[in-house]
């Protein structure tokens, strides 16, 4: 059977919907909410109205049941409008994924209903102040007490952490067991002993809420345990192996926006008596940006296809995430260079593209961690 690179009619319609939404609902307010460091709830509500929020939840639980390829098609378009605003639904899908992977039918019914009956978000709480990339060295402690677990500890850099209806929290029940002593608990908004403190002063993605989560004798029902005790590390890693792919898609969206803005400006700006688009030095920059966008998109689609086929995707996801995020940062950087002094000012959107996409090299596992994953795959043969 020949390889088919075309999208289905349904995927094309989904792409059109997401593209129109980004142009009409996200791009016009992106700079405002970046400056205010606030979550644009009216955009979240409209995402829910058109079905683009929490769309990976299966149909039987009230969602659209979209696959990974559909998720990345949407992701590129929304991130074109604003990577910070796109991080809101992307991080919600990150919080949903552990429940999809390890939740029981009853848990999916219970938690997903909270995410589909109204505009609502999920979150994923793994990172801690002292162990961002060392996921096996958790200090947040979960102690079984009858029909509850008592949580104590602090999580940080948690997207949607203060807004989320449900937060999947990873904690240790036996520190001496390291990664084998980790469990995953779903903590619901409003649970006593659970507090969220918003972090301010971020370089970029300021329209997305980032939080420190504090748990002080927080009693969580044992019925909220995903899988079994000891499954937490595996659940977290399997989640990240999937959700790095939407980060790559967002990076492609940012890079495409950088290319479009740079090409538009190059055709308008004149120097030495002609548009700078006619200068070979500018053309080479635009060509490099285009090469990066097309290559990153193709590989991101490949990683998404592997996921949808149920094939191993950790290696491909790591490549897609690392390559696309670094390519996008360079594309934004070159877009600023083409704009010259204007690119350094808020008047044009390219400086924000650079600030926003830097985080894509850090969250969902730093790109250094991605290189470790890739190297292990190479060395394993």
mmCIF file of C-alpha atoms in Angstrom:
data_model
loop_
_atom_site.group_PDB
_atom_site.id
_atom_site.type_symbol
_atom_site.label_atom_id
_atom_site.label_comp_id
_atom_site.label_asym_id
_atom_site.label_seq_id
_atom_site.Cartn_x
_atom_site.Cartn_y
_atom_site.Cartn_z
ATOM 1 C CA UNK A 1 0.000 0.000 0.000
ATOM 2 C CA UNK A 2 1.526 3.368 -0.985
ATOM 3 C CA UNK A 3 2.301 6.036 1.577
ATOM 4 C CA UNK A 4 -0.401 8.706 1.639
ATOM 5 C CA UNK A 5 0.585 12.181 2.812
ATOM 6 C CA UNK A 6 -2.849 13.739 2.300
ATOM 7 C CA UNK A 7 -5.265 14.690 5.062
ATOM 8 C CA UNK A 8 -8.800 13.319 5.107
ATOM 9 C CA UNK A 9 -11.726 15.629 4.395
ATOM 10 C CA UNK A 10 -12.569 15.605 8.094
ATOM 11 C CA UNK A 11 -8.997 16.554 9.040
ATOM 12 C CA UNK A 12 -9.007 19.369 6.497
ATOM 13 C CA UNK A 13 -12.232 20.743 7.973
ATOM 14 C CA UNK A 14 -10.765 20.518 11.458
ATOM 15 C CA UNK A 15 -7.679 22.391 10.219
ATOM 16 C CA UNK A 16 -9.864 25.121 8.690
ATOM 17 C CA UNK A 17 -11.837 25.449 11.916
ATOM 18 C CA UNK A 18 -8.692 25.749 14.050
ATOM 19 C CA UNK A 19 -7.048 28.162 11.603
ATOM 20 C CA UNK A 20 -10.093 30.418 11.533
ATOM 21 C CA UNK A 21 -10.329 30.286 15.321
ATOM 22 C CA UNK A 22 -6.663 31.269 15.695
ATOM 23 C CA UNK A 23 -7.010 34.204 13.318
ATOM 24 C CA UNK A 24 -10.316 35.499 14.669
ATOM 25 C CA UNK A 25 -10.235 34.651 18.369
ATOM 26 C CA UNK A 26 -6.607 34.208 19.462
ATOM 27 C CA UNK A 27 -4.307 36.462 17.436
ATOM 28 C CA UNK A 28 -6.292 39.676 18.089
ATOM 29 C CA UNK A 29 -6.032 39.318 21.899
ATOM 30 C CA UNK A 30 -2.634 37.600 22.201
ATOM 31 C CA UNK A 31 -0.573 40.727 22.929
ATOM 32 C CA UNK A 32 -3.142 42.038 25.434
ATOM 33 C CA UNK A 33 -3.181 38.911 27.598
ATOM 34 C CA UNK A 34 0.572 38.503 27.300
ATOM 35 C CA UNK A 35 0.963 41.997 28.756
ATOM 36 C CA UNK A 36 -1.640 41.390 31.469
ATOM 37 C CA UNK A 37 -0.334 37.924 32.381
ATOM 38 C CA UNK A 38 -3.901 36.680 32.481
ATOM 39 C CA UNK A 39 -5.701 33.629 31.124
ATOM 40 C CA UNK A 40 -8.212 34.726 28.427
ATOM 41 C CA UNK A 41 -11.220 32.852 29.730
ATOM 42 C CA UNK A 42 -13.436 34.078 26.921
ATOM 43 C CA UNK A 43 -11.110 32.242 24.503
ATOM 44 C CA UNK A 44 -11.257 29.080 26.639
ATOM 45 C CA UNK A 45 -15.048 29.292 26.621
ATOM 46 C CA UNK A 46 -15.118 29.678 22.841
ATOM 47 C CA UNK A 47 -12.708 26.735 22.443
ATOM 48 C CA UNK A 48 -15.245 24.694 24.409
ATOM 49 C CA UNK A 49 -18.124 25.970 22.267
ATOM 50 C CA UNK A 50 -16.507 24.884 18.995
ATOM 51 C CA UNK A 51 -15.284 21.552 20.400
ATOM 52 C CA UNK A 52 -11.541 22.260 20.411
ATOM 53 C CA UNK A 53 -11.118 22.040 24.194
ATOM 54 C CA UNK A 54 -10.364 18.636 25.742
ATOM 55 C CA UNK A 55 -11.102 17.107 22.337
ATOM 56 C CA UNK A 56 -8.997 13.978 23.022
ATOM 57 C CA UNK A 57 -11.566 12.724 25.547
ATOM 58 C CA UNK A 58 -13.344 9.723 23.960
ATOM 59 C CA UNK A 59 -16.860 10.206 22.625
ATOM 60 C CA UNK A 60 -18.335 7.831 25.218
ATOM 61 C CA UNK A 61 -17.224 10.287 27.907
ATOM 62 C CA UNK A 62 -18.454 13.429 26.143
ATOM 63 C CA UNK A 63 -15.439 14.386 24.005
ATOM 64 C CA UNK A 64 -14.621 14.134 20.314
ATOM 65 C CA UNK A 65 -12.159 11.260 20.689
ATOM 66 C CA UNK A 66 -9.595 12.881 18.425
ATOM 67 C CA UNK A 67 -6.384 11.041 17.623
ATOM 68 C CA UNK A 68 -2.859 12.420 17.905
ATOM 69 C CA UNK A 69 -2.693 13.523 14.263
ATOM 70 C CA UNK A 70 -5.858 15.580 14.681
ATOM 71 C CA UNK A 71 -4.420 16.981 17.909
ATOM 72 C CA UNK A 72 -1.258 18.200 16.189
ATOM 73 C CA UNK A 73 -3.217 19.646 13.249
ATOM 74 C CA UNK A 74 -5.176 21.752 15.744
ATOM 75 C CA UNK A 75 -2.048 22.533 17.755
ATOM 76 C CA UNK A 76 -0.109 24.064 14.884
ATOM 77 C CA UNK A 77 -2.983 26.381 14.055
ATOM 78 C CA UNK A 78 -3.700 27.528 17.622
ATOM 79 C CA UNK A 79 -0.005 28.116 18.342
ATOM 80 C CA UNK A 80 0.210 30.235 15.189
ATOM 81 C CA UNK A 81 -2.172 32.579 16.997
ATOM 82 C CA UNK A 82 -0.345 32.472 20.363
ATOM 83 C CA UNK A 83 1.823 29.774 21.896
ATOM 84 C CA UNK A 84 0.875 30.928 25.388
ATOM 85 C CA UNK A 85 -2.852 30.625 24.745
ATOM 86 C CA UNK A 86 -2.345 27.286 22.967
ATOM 87 C CA UNK A 87 -0.559 25.978 26.059
ATOM 88 C CA UNK A 88 -3.863 26.192 27.962
ATOM 89 C CA UNK A 89 -5.672 23.438 25.976
ATOM 90 C CA UNK A 90 -2.384 21.599 25.372
ATOM 91 C CA UNK A 91 -1.668 21.409 29.114
ATOM 92 C CA UNK A 92 -5.236 20.293 29.718
ATOM 93 C CA UNK A 93 -4.687 17.390 27.313
ATOM 94 C CA UNK A 94 -1.484 16.657 29.240
ATOM 95 C CA UNK A 95 -3.568 16.323 32.414
ATOM 96 C CA UNK A 96 -6.166 14.195 30.642
ATOM 97 C CA UNK A 97 -3.667 11.716 29.162
ATOM 98 C CA UNK A 98 -2.721 9.869 32.404
ATOM 99 C CA UNK A 99 -6.418 9.266 33.050
ATOM 100 C CA UNK A 100 -6.838 7.987 29.496
ATOM 101 C CA UNK A 101 -3.848 5.670 29.905
ATOM 102 C CA UNK A 102 -4.466 4.321 33.407
ATOM 103 C CA UNK A 103 -7.914 5.346 34.595
ATOM 104 C CA UNK A 104 -10.737 2.889 35.150
ATOM 105 C CA UNK A 105 -14.063 3.261 33.347
ATOM 106 C CA UNK A 106 -15.580 4.695 36.535
ATOM 107 C CA UNK A 107 -12.737 7.206 36.938
ATOM 108 C CA UNK A 108 -13.013 8.332 33.327
ATOM 109 C CA UNK A 109 -16.734 8.847 33.702
ATOM 110 C CA UNK A 110 -16.285 10.782 36.928
ATOM 111 C CA UNK A 111 -13.388 13.030 35.952
ATOM 112 C CA UNK A 112 -14.097 13.574 32.268
ATOM 113 C CA UNK A 113 -17.647 14.697 32.986
ATOM 114 C CA UNK A 114 -16.153 17.656 34.856
ATOM 115 C CA UNK A 115 -14.148 18.524 31.746
ATOM 116 C CA UNK A 116 -16.856 18.241 29.113
ATOM 117 C CA UNK A 117 -20.031 19.601 30.683
ATOM 118 C CA UNK A 118 -18.565 23.122 30.869
ATOM 119 C CA UNK A 119 -15.373 24.974 29.869
ATOM 120 C CA UNK A 120 -12.898 23.353 32.260
ATOM 121 C CA UNK A 121 -9.226 22.406 32.386
ATOM 122 C CA UNK A 122 -6.993 19.599 33.625
ATOM 123 C CA UNK A 123 -3.376 19.760 34.799
ATOM 124 C CA UNK A 124 -0.355 17.489 35.230
ATOM 125 C CA UNK A 125 1.778 17.931 38.362
ATOM 126 C CA UNK A 126 5.140 16.171 38.196
ATOM 127 C CA UNK A 127 7.902 18.817 38.523
ATOM 128 C CA UNK A 128 9.079 19.935 41.961
ATOM 129 C CA UNK A 129 11.344 22.804 43.054
ATOM 130 C CA UNK A 130 14.392 20.545 43.338
ATOM 131 C CA UNK A 131 13.824 17.905 40.670
ATOM 132 C CA UNK A 132 12.411 19.263 37.439
ATOM 133 C CA UNK A 133 13.914 16.621 35.151
ATOM 134 C CA UNK A 134 14.653 13.940 37.773
ATOM 135 C CA UNK A 135 11.161 12.525 37.883
ATOM 136 C CA UNK A 136 12.147 9.602 40.122
ATOM 137 C CA UNK A 137 13.386 11.845 42.947
ATOM 138 C CA UNK A 138 10.005 13.096 44.103
ATOM 139 C CA UNK A 139 9.631 14.571 47.566
ATOM 140 C CA UNK A 140 5.882 15.059 47.556
ATOM 141 C CA UNK A 141 4.696 12.285 49.853
ATOM 142 C CA UNK A 142 1.488 10.233 49.760
ATOM 143 C CA UNK A 143 0.682 8.227 52.900
ATOM 144 C CA UNK A 144 -2.234 5.795 52.920
ATOM 145 C CA UNK A 145 -4.725 6.427 55.724
ATOM 146 C CA UNK A 146 -7.755 4.175 55.463
ATOM 147 C CA UNK A 147 -9.774 5.133 52.395
ATOM 148 C CA UNK A 148 -7.616 8.192 51.693
ATOM 149 C CA UNK A 149 -4.080 9.219 50.824
ATOM 150 C CA UNK A 150 -2.628 12.164 52.732
ATOM 151 C CA UNK A 151 -0.550 14.356 50.416
ATOM 152 C CA UNK A 152 2.213 16.681 51.596
ATOM 153 C CA UNK A 153 4.642 18.518 49.356
ATOM 154 C CA UNK A 154 5.098 21.149 46.660
ATOM 155 C CA UNK A 155 4.881 21.048 42.886
ATOM 156 C CA UNK A 156 6.052 23.869 40.634
ATOM 157 C CA UNK A 157 5.863 25.077 37.016
ATOM 158 C CA UNK A 158 2.376 23.549 36.726
ATOM 159 C CA UNK A 159 0.450 24.906 33.734
ATOM 160 C CA UNK A 160 -3.288 25.370 34.476
ATOM 161 C CA UNK A 161 -2.535 24.410 38.089
ATOM 162 C CA UNK A 162 -4.769 27.047 39.648
ATOM 163 C CA UNK A 163 -7.575 26.870 37.106
ATOM 164 C CA UNK A 164 -7.813 23.095 36.677
ATOM 165 C CA UNK A 165 -10.839 21.112 37.796
ATOM 166 C CA UNK A 166 -8.674 18.001 38.109
ATOM 167 C CA UNK A 167 -4.907 17.732 38.642
ATOM 168 C CA UNK A 168 -2.977 14.482 38.229
ATOM 169 C CA UNK A 169 -0.363 14.583 40.999
ATOM 170 C CA UNK A 170 2.650 12.289 41.130
ATOM 171 C CA UNK A 171 3.985 11.501 44.595
ATOM 172 C CA UNK A 172 6.117 8.944 46.375
ATOM 173 C CA UNK A 173 4.691 6.465 48.860
ATOM 174 C CA UNK A 174 8.093 4.788 49.395
ATOM 175 C CA UNK A 175 11.096 7.070 48.688
ATOM 176 C CA UNK A 176 13.551 4.192 49.150
ATOM 177 C CA UNK A 177 12.038 2.500 46.079
ATOM 178 C CA UNK A 178 12.788 5.554 43.888
ATOM 179 C CA UNK A 179 10.842 5.307 40.610
ATOM 180 C CA UNK A 180 9.113 2.108 41.774
ATOM 181 C CA UNK A 181 7.699 3.977 44.748
ATOM 182 C CA UNK A 182 5.698 6.553 42.757
ATOM 183 C CA UNK A 183 1.925 6.724 42.441
ATOM 184 C CA UNK A 184 -0.505 8.967 40.528
ATOM 185 C CA UNK A 185 -3.493 10.575 42.247
ATOM 186 C CA UNK A 186 -6.222 12.758 40.781
ATOM 187 C CA UNK A 187 -6.756 15.767 43.043
ATOM 188 C CA UNK A 188 -9.976 17.673 42.472
ATOM 189 C CA UNK A 189 -10.304 21.434 42.680
ATOM 190 C CA UNK A 190 -11.444 22.608 46.098
ATOM 191 C CA UNK A 191 -9.969 19.685 48.028
ATOM 192 C CA UNK A 192 -9.006 20.923 51.524
ATOM 193 C CA UNK A 193 -5.249 21.244 51.981
ATOM 194 C CA UNK A 194 -4.645 22.006 48.288
ATOM 195 C CA UNK A 195 -3.468 25.535 47.466
ATOM 196 C CA UNK A 196 -2.283 27.060 44.168
ATOM 197 C CA UNK A 197 0.046 30.077 44.032
ATOM 198 C CA UNK A 198 0.396 31.788 40.661
ATOM 199 C CA UNK A 199 3.933 32.407 39.417
ATOM 200 C CA UNK A 200 4.641 35.821 37.888
ATOM 201 C CA UNK A 201 7.484 37.292 35.860
ATOM 202 C CA UNK A 202 7.703 34.670 33.124
ATOM 203 C CA UNK A 203 9.731 35.490 30.020
ATOM 204 C CA UNK A 204 6.946 34.328 27.721
ATOM 205 C CA UNK A 205 3.726 32.323 27.460
ATOM 206 C CA UNK A 206 2.263 34.771 29.943
ATOM 207 C CA UNK A 207 -1.343 34.161 28.862
ATOM 208 C CA UNK A 208 -1.008 30.660 30.300
ATOM 209 C CA UNK A 209 -1.274 30.352 34.072
ATOM 210 C CA UNK A 210 1.735 28.688 35.724
ATOM 211 C CA UNK A 211 1.531 27.710 39.372
ATOM 212 C CA UNK A 212 3.202 26.399 42.458
ATOM 213 C CA UNK A 213 0.925 23.787 44.047
ATOM 214 C CA UNK A 214 1.152 23.222 47.786
ATOM 215 C CA UNK A 215 -0.323 20.185 49.543
ATOM 216 C CA UNK A 216 -0.639 20.300 53.320
ATOM 217 C CA UNK A 217 -2.275 17.217 54.829
ATOM 218 C CA UNK A 218 -4.428 17.081 51.709
ATOM 219 C CA UNK A 219 -6.746 14.070 51.956
ATOM 220 C CA UNK A 220 -7.405 12.488 48.565
ATOM 221 C CA UNK A 221 -9.793 9.525 48.197
ATOM 222 C CA UNK A 222 -7.998 6.262 47.454
ATOM 223 C CA UNK A 223 -10.590 5.851 44.684
ATOM 224 C CA UNK A 224 -8.653 8.587 42.841
ATOM 225 C CA UNK A 225 -5.538 6.415 42.493
ATOM 226 C CA UNK A 226 -4.681 5.762 38.835
ATOM 227 C CA UNK A 227 -3.564 2.188 38.321
ATOM 228 C CA UNK A 228 -1.784 0.682 41.307
ATOM 229 C CA UNK A 229 0.798 1.921 43.774
ATOM 230 C CA UNK A 230 4.118 1.861 41.946
ATOM 231 C CA UNK A 231 2.590 2.615 38.537
ATOM 232 C CA UNK A 232 3.082 6.378 38.789
ATOM 233 C CA UNK A 233 6.479 6.685 37.136
ATOM 234 C CA UNK A 234 5.432 4.500 34.198
ATOM 235 C CA UNK A 235 2.220 6.497 33.794
ATOM 236 C CA UNK A 236 4.155 9.777 33.812
ATOM 237 C CA UNK A 237 6.737 8.605 31.264
ATOM 238 C CA UNK A 238 4.131 7.079 28.937
ATOM 239 C CA UNK A 239 2.187 10.326 29.147
ATOM 240 C CA UNK A 240 5.169 12.497 28.255
ATOM 241 C CA UNK A 241 6.156 10.208 25.384
ATOM 242 C CA UNK A 242 2.807 11.120 23.823
ATOM 243 C CA UNK A 243 2.372 14.736 24.861
ATOM 244 C CA UNK A 244 5.762 15.911 23.584
ATOM 245 C CA UNK A 245 4.277 15.620 20.106
ATOM 246 C CA UNK A 246 1.762 18.479 20.568
ATOM 247 C CA UNK A 247 4.657 20.619 21.859
ATOM 248 C CA UNK A 248 6.391 19.961 18.535
ATOM 249 C CA UNK A 249 3.188 20.923 16.719
ATOM 250 C CA UNK A 250 3.015 24.186 18.644
ATOM 251 C CA UNK A 251 6.616 24.902 17.708
ATOM 252 C CA UNK A 252 5.764 24.393 14.045
ATOM 253 C CA UNK A 253 2.907 26.878 14.406
ATOM 254 C CA UNK A 254 5.193 29.505 15.943
ATOM 255 C CA UNK A 255 7.838 28.969 13.252
ATOM 256 C CA UNK A 256 5.246 29.252 10.496
ATOM 257 C CA UNK A 257 4.018 32.529 11.984
ATOM 258 C CA UNK A 258 7.617 33.793 12.180
ATOM 259 C CA UNK A 259 8.161 32.920 8.521
ATOM 260 C CA UNK A 260 4.943 34.605 7.416
ATOM 261 C CA UNK A 261 5.665 37.765 9.403
ATOM 262 C CA UNK A 262 9.259 37.907 8.118
ATOM 263 C CA UNK A 263 8.243 37.420 4.486
ATOM 264 C CA UNK A 264 5.526 40.056 4.747
ATOM 265 C CA UNK A 265 7.896 42.599 6.284
ATOM 266 C CA UNK A 266 10.670 41.807 3.794
ATOM 267 C CA UNK A 267 8.347 42.614 0.889
ATOM 268 C CA UNK A 268 7.300 45.920 2.472
ATOM 269 C CA UNK A 269 10.617 47.217 3.835
ATOM 270 C CA UNK A 270 12.870 48.965 1.359
ATOM 271 C CA UNK A 271 16.616 49.450 1.555
ATOM 272 C CA UNK A 272 19.093 50.481 -1.117
ATOM 273 C CA UNK A 273 16.199 51.393 -3.383
ATOM 274 C CA UNK A 274 14.362 48.048 -3.370
ATOM 275 C CA UNK A 275 12.427 45.715 -1.038
ATOM 276 C CA UNK A 276 14.802 43.785 1.193
ATOM 277 C CA UNK A 277 13.048 40.601 -0.006
ATOM 278 C CA UNK A 278 15.131 40.980 -3.173
ATOM 279 C CA UNK A 279 18.374 40.719 -1.207
ATOM 280 C CA UNK A 280 19.945 37.268 -1.302
ATOM 281 C CA UNK A 281 20.897 37.462 2.372
ATOM 282 C CA UNK A 282 17.199 37.857 3.294
ATOM 283 C CA UNK A 283 16.094 35.195 0.828
ATOM 284 C CA UNK A 284 18.507 32.693 2.360
ATOM 285 C CA UNK A 285 17.088 33.367 5.829
ATOM 286 C CA UNK A 286 13.543 32.835 4.571
ATOM 287 C CA UNK A 287 14.596 29.651 2.783
ATOM 288 C CA UNK A 288 16.179 28.227 5.938
ATOM 289 C CA UNK A 289 13.037 29.040 7.908
ATOM 290 C CA UNK A 290 10.837 27.352 5.313
ATOM 291 C CA UNK A 291 13.060 24.248 5.291
ATOM 292 C CA UNK A 292 12.753 24.024 9.067
ATOM 293 C CA UNK A 293 8.970 24.427 9.125
ATOM 294 C CA UNK A 294 8.349 21.786 6.458
ATOM 295 C CA UNK A 295 10.804 19.299 7.962
ATOM 296 C CA UNK A 296 9.518 19.705 11.501
ATOM 297 C CA UNK A 297 5.892 19.397 10.431
ATOM 298 C CA UNK A 298 6.570 16.213 8.465
ATOM 299 C CA UNK A 299 8.366 14.554 11.357
ATOM 300 C CA UNK A 300 5.760 15.702 13.872
ATOM 301 C CA UNK A 301 3.070 14.119 11.694
ATOM 302 C CA UNK A 302 5.152 10.932 11.584
ATOM 303 C CA UNK A 303 5.420 10.820 15.385
ATOM 304 C CA UNK A 304 1.666 11.417 15.607
ATOM 305 C CA UNK A 305 1.016 8.625 13.088
ATOM 306 C CA UNK A 306 3.115 6.190 15.138
ATOM 307 C CA UNK A 307 1.047 7.068 18.203
ATOM 308 C CA UNK A 308 -2.266 6.586 16.410
ATOM 309 C CA UNK A 309 -1.070 3.221 15.069
ATOM 310 C CA UNK A 310 -0.190 2.059 18.578
ATOM 311 C CA UNK A 311 3.493 1.769 17.644
ATOM 312 C CA UNK A 312 6.456 2.778 19.859
ATOM 313 C CA UNK A 313 6.813 6.549 19.579
ATOM 314 C CA UNK A 314 9.156 7.677 22.380
ATOM 315 C CA UNK A 315 12.166 8.082 20.073
ATOM 316 C CA UNK A 316 10.181 9.902 17.388
ATOM 317 C CA UNK A 317 8.444 12.123 19.941
ATOM 318 C CA UNK A 318 11.795 13.149 21.424
ATOM 319 C CA UNK A 319 13.198 14.002 17.988
ATOM 320 C CA UNK A 320 10.093 15.942 16.986
ATOM 321 C CA UNK A 321 9.980 17.926 20.233
ATOM 322 C CA UNK A 322 13.687 18.788 20.320
ATOM 323 C CA UNK A 323 14.069 19.539 16.614
ATOM 324 C CA UNK A 324 10.862 21.541 16.203
ATOM 325 C CA UNK A 325 11.359 23.662 19.330
ATOM 326 C CA UNK A 326 14.944 24.543 18.444
ATOM 327 C CA UNK A 327 14.014 25.230 14.831
ATOM 328 C CA UNK A 328 11.169 27.490 15.949
ATOM 329 C CA UNK A 329 13.390 29.465 18.303
ATOM 330 C CA UNK A 330 15.865 30.049 15.476
ATOM 331 C CA UNK A 331 13.044 30.979 13.082
ATOM 332 C CA UNK A 332 11.732 33.572 15.531
ATOM 333 C CA UNK A 333 15.253 34.866 16.048
ATOM 334 C CA UNK A 334 15.768 35.279 12.288
ATOM 335 C CA UNK A 335 12.366 36.966 11.962
ATOM 336 C CA UNK A 336 13.522 39.554 14.494
ATOM 337 C CA UNK A 337 16.757 39.994 12.563
ATOM 338 C CA UNK A 338 14.862 40.597 9.319
ATOM 339 C CA UNK A 339 12.685 43.192 11.067
ATOM 340 C CA UNK A 340 15.791 44.948 12.393
ATOM 341 C CA UNK A 341 15.130 47.426 15.200
ATOM 342 C CA UNK A 342 11.363 47.089 14.766
ATOM 343 C CA UNK A 343 11.609 43.383 15.555
ATOM 344 C CA UNK A 344 12.840 44.264 19.024
ATOM 345 C CA UNK A 345 9.691 46.271 19.808
ATOM 346 C CA UNK A 346 6.208 45.201 20.890
ATOM 347 C CA UNK A 347 4.803 46.925 17.816
ATOM 348 C CA UNK A 348 5.530 43.796 15.802
ATOM 349 C CA UNK A 349 4.667 40.258 17.008
ATOM 350 C CA UNK A 350 8.031 38.613 16.324
ATOM 351 C CA UNK A 351 9.671 39.460 19.668
ATOM 352 C CA UNK A 352 6.801 37.703 21.431
ATOM 353 C CA UNK A 353 7.252 34.632 19.239
ATOM 354 C CA UNK A 354 10.825 34.313 20.482
ATOM 355 C CA UNK A 355 9.863 34.782 24.140
ATOM 356 C CA UNK A 356 7.019 32.307 23.904
ATOM 357 C CA UNK A 357 8.722 29.487 22.030
ATOM 358 C CA UNK A 358 11.784 29.391 24.296
ATOM 359 C CA UNK A 359 9.721 27.479 26.835
ATOM 360 C CA UNK A 360 9.102 24.726 24.277
ATOM 361 C CA UNK A 361 12.750 23.734 24.711
ATOM 362 C CA UNK A 362 12.197 23.329 28.458
ATOM 363 C CA UNK A 363 8.791 21.905 29.379
ATOM 364 C CA UNK A 364 7.642 18.306 28.814
ATOM 365 C CA UNK A 365 11.279 17.364 29.451
ATOM 366 C CA UNK A 366 14.152 19.674 28.518
ATOM 367 C CA UNK A 367 15.793 19.152 25.147
ATOM 368 C CA UNK A 368 18.800 17.761 26.981
ATOM 369 C CA UNK A 369 16.513 15.020 28.310
ATOM 370 C CA UNK A 370 15.221 14.463 24.767
ATOM 371 C CA UNK A 371 18.795 13.892 23.609
ATOM 372 C CA UNK A 372 19.285 11.296 26.337
ATOM 373 C CA UNK A 373 16.167 9.473 25.141
ATOM 374 C CA UNK A 374 17.368 9.612 21.539
ATOM 375 C CA UNK A 375 20.890 8.444 22.458
ATOM 376 C CA UNK A 376 19.552 5.505 24.474
ATOM 377 C CA UNK A 377 17.497 4.445 21.479
ATOM 378 C CA UNK A 378 20.557 4.653 19.216
ATOM 379 C CA UNK A 379 22.773 2.720 21.643
ATOM 380 C CA UNK A 380 20.162 0.043 22.252
ATOM 381 C CA UNK A 381 20.353 -0.900 18.589
#
